[in-house]
GROMACS .gro file of C-alpha atoms in nm:
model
  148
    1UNK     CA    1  -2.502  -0.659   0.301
    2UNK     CA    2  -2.541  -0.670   0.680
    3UNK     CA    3  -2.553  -1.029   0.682
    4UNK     CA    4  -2.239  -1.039   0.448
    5UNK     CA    5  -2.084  -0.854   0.714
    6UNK     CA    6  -2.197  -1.032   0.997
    7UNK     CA    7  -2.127  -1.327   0.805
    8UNK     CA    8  -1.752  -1.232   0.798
    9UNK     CA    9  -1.693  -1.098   1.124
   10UNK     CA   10  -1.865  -1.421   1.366
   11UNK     CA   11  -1.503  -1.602   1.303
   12UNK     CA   12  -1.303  -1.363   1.450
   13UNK     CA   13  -1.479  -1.469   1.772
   14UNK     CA   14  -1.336  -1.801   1.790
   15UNK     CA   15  -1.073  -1.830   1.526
   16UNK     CA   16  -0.886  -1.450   1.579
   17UNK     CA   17  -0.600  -1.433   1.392
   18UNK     CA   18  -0.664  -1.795   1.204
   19UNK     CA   19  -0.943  -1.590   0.972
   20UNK     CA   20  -0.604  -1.465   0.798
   21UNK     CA   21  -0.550  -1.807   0.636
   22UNK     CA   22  -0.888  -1.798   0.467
   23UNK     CA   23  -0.801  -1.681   0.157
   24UNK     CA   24  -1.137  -1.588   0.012
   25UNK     CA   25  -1.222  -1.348   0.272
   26UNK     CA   26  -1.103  -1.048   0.046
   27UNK     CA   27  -1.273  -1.151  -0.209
   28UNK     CA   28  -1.587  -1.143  -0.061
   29UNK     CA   29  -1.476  -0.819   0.101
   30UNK     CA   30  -1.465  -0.733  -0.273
   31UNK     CA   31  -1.812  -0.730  -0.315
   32UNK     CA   32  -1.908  -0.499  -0.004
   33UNK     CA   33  -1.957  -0.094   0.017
   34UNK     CA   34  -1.682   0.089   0.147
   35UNK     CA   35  -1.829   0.141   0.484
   36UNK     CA   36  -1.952  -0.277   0.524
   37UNK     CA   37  -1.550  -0.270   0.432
   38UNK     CA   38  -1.421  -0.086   0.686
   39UNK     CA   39  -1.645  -0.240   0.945
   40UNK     CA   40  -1.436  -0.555   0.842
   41UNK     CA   41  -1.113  -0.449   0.849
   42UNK     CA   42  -1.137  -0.264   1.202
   43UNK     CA   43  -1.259  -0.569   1.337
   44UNK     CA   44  -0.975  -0.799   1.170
   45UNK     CA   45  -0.736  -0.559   1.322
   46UNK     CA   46  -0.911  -0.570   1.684
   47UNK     CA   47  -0.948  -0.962   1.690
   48UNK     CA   48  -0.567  -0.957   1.625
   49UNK     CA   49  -0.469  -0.685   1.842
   50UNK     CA   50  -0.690  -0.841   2.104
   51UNK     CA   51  -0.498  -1.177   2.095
   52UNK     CA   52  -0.169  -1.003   2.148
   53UNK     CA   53  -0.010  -1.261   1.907
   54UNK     CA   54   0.357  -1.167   1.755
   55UNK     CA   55   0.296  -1.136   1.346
   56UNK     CA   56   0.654  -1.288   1.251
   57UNK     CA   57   0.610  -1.413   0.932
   58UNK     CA   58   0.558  -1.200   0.598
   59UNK     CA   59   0.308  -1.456   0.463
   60UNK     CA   60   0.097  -1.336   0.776
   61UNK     CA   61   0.163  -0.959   0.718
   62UNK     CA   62   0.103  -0.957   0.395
   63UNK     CA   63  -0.235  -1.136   0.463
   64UNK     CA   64  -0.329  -0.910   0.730
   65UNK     CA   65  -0.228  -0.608   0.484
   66UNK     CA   66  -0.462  -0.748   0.217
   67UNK     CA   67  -0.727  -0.806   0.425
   68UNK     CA   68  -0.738  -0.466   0.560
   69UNK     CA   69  -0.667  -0.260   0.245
   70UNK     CA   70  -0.985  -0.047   0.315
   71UNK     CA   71  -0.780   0.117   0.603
   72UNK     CA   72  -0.476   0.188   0.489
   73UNK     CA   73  -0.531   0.284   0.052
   74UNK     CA   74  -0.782   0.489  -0.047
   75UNK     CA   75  -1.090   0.306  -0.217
   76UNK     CA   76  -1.267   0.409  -0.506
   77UNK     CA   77  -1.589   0.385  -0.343
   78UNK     CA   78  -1.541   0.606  -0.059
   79UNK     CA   79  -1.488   0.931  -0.208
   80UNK     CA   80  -1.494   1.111   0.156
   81UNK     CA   81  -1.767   0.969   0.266
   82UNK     CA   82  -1.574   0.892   0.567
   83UNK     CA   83  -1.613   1.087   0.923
   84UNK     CA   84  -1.265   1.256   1.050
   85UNK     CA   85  -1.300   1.050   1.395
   86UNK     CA   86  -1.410   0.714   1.205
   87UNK     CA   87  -1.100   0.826   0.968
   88UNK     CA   88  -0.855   0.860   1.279
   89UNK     CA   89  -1.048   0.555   1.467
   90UNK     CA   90  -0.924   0.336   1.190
   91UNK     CA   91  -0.544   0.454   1.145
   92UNK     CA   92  -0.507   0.475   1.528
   93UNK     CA   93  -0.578   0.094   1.562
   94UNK     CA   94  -0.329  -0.024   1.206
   95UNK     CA   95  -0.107   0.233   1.443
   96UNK     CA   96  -0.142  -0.040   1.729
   97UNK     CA   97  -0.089  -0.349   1.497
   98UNK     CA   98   0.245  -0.218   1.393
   99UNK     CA   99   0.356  -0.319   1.745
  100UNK     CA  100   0.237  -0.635   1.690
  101UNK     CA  101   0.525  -0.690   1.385
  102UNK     CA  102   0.878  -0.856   1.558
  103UNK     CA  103   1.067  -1.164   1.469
  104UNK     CA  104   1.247  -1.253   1.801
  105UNK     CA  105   1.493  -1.447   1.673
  106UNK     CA  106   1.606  -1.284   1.397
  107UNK     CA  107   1.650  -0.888   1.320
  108UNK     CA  108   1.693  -0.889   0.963
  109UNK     CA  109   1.339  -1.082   0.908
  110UNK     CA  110   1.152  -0.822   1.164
  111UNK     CA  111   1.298  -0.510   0.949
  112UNK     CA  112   1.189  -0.639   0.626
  113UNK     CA  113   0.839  -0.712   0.778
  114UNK     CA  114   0.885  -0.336   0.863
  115UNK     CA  115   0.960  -0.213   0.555
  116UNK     CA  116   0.680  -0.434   0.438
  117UNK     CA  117   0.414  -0.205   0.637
  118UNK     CA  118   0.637   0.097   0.524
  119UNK     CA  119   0.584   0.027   0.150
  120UNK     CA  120   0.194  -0.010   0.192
  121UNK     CA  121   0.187   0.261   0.423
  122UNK     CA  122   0.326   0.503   0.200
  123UNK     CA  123   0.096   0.434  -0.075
  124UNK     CA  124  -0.217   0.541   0.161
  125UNK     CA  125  -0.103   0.900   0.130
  126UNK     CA  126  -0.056   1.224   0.317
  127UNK     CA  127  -0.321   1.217   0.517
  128UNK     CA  128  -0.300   0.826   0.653
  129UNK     CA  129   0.057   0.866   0.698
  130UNK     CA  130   0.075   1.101   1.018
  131UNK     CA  131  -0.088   0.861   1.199
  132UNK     CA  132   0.055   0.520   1.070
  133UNK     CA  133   0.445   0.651   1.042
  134UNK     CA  134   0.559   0.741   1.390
  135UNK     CA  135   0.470   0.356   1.500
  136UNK     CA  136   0.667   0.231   1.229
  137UNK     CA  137   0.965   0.474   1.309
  138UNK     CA  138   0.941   0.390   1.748
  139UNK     CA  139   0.920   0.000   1.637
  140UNK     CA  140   1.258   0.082   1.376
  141UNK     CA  141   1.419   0.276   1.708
  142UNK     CA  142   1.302  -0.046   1.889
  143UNK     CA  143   1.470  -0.258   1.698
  144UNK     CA  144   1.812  -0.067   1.617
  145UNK     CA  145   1.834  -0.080   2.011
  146UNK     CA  146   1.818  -0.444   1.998
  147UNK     CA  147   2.071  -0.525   1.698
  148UNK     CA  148   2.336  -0.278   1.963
   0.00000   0.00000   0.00000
């Protein structure tokens, strides 16, 4: 399973946020333990916050949301197995890539992307919500201070 993840994770090197167009990537991701899962996803979401790229199209979010599922639903394999600062580690960084998601051209696309994040967001629960919510609600303030 280490090489699976290895396997997975040498792209991100060169290709960043281009891994998001290679659509079996979750399925493979399928196939791993929850922690080999994570591992993923928190790298995904640090190539991508690392190349400071604007995600401006829902095609992309929704990619980038599918890819990282581990982080932001519960999975059946975990069942707590999870560490409180891993747990935090991981919603602190989907925190950061909320910042990422603008359209600068037009306002009506970049709140839908928002309420895109807010939809999956919501299903993760309680306890992944404190820590994913107030980005989403400082990027909506962001935004309403643009449309006025």
């Amino acid at each position: 399973m280490k090489l699976l993840v290895k396997l997975l994770t040498i792209p991100l090197d060169t290709l960043s946020i281009s891994v998001l167009d290679m659509d079996e990537f979750p399925t493979l991701m399928d196939y791993m333990k929850f922690s080999n899962k994570r591992t993923v996803s928190l790298r995904i979401i640090n190539a991508v916050i690392k190349d400071k790229k604007i995600l401006a199209s829902s095609r992309l979010v929704e990619q980038l949301m599918t890819f990282t599922k581990s982080l932001l639903v519960d999975d059946k394999d975990a069942s707590n197995k999870e560490e409180n600062f891993e747990f935090e580690q991981g919603q602190e960084q989907v925190a950061k890539l909320v910042h990422l998601v603008s359209h600068p051209s037009n306002s009506n696309i970049h709140y839908d992307l928002l309420l895109r994040l807010k939809k999956v967001f919501v299903k993760g629960g309680d306890r992944r919500i404190k820590h994913t919510l107030p980005a989403l609600i400082f990027e909506l303030i962001k935004l309403s201070m643009l449309m006025h």
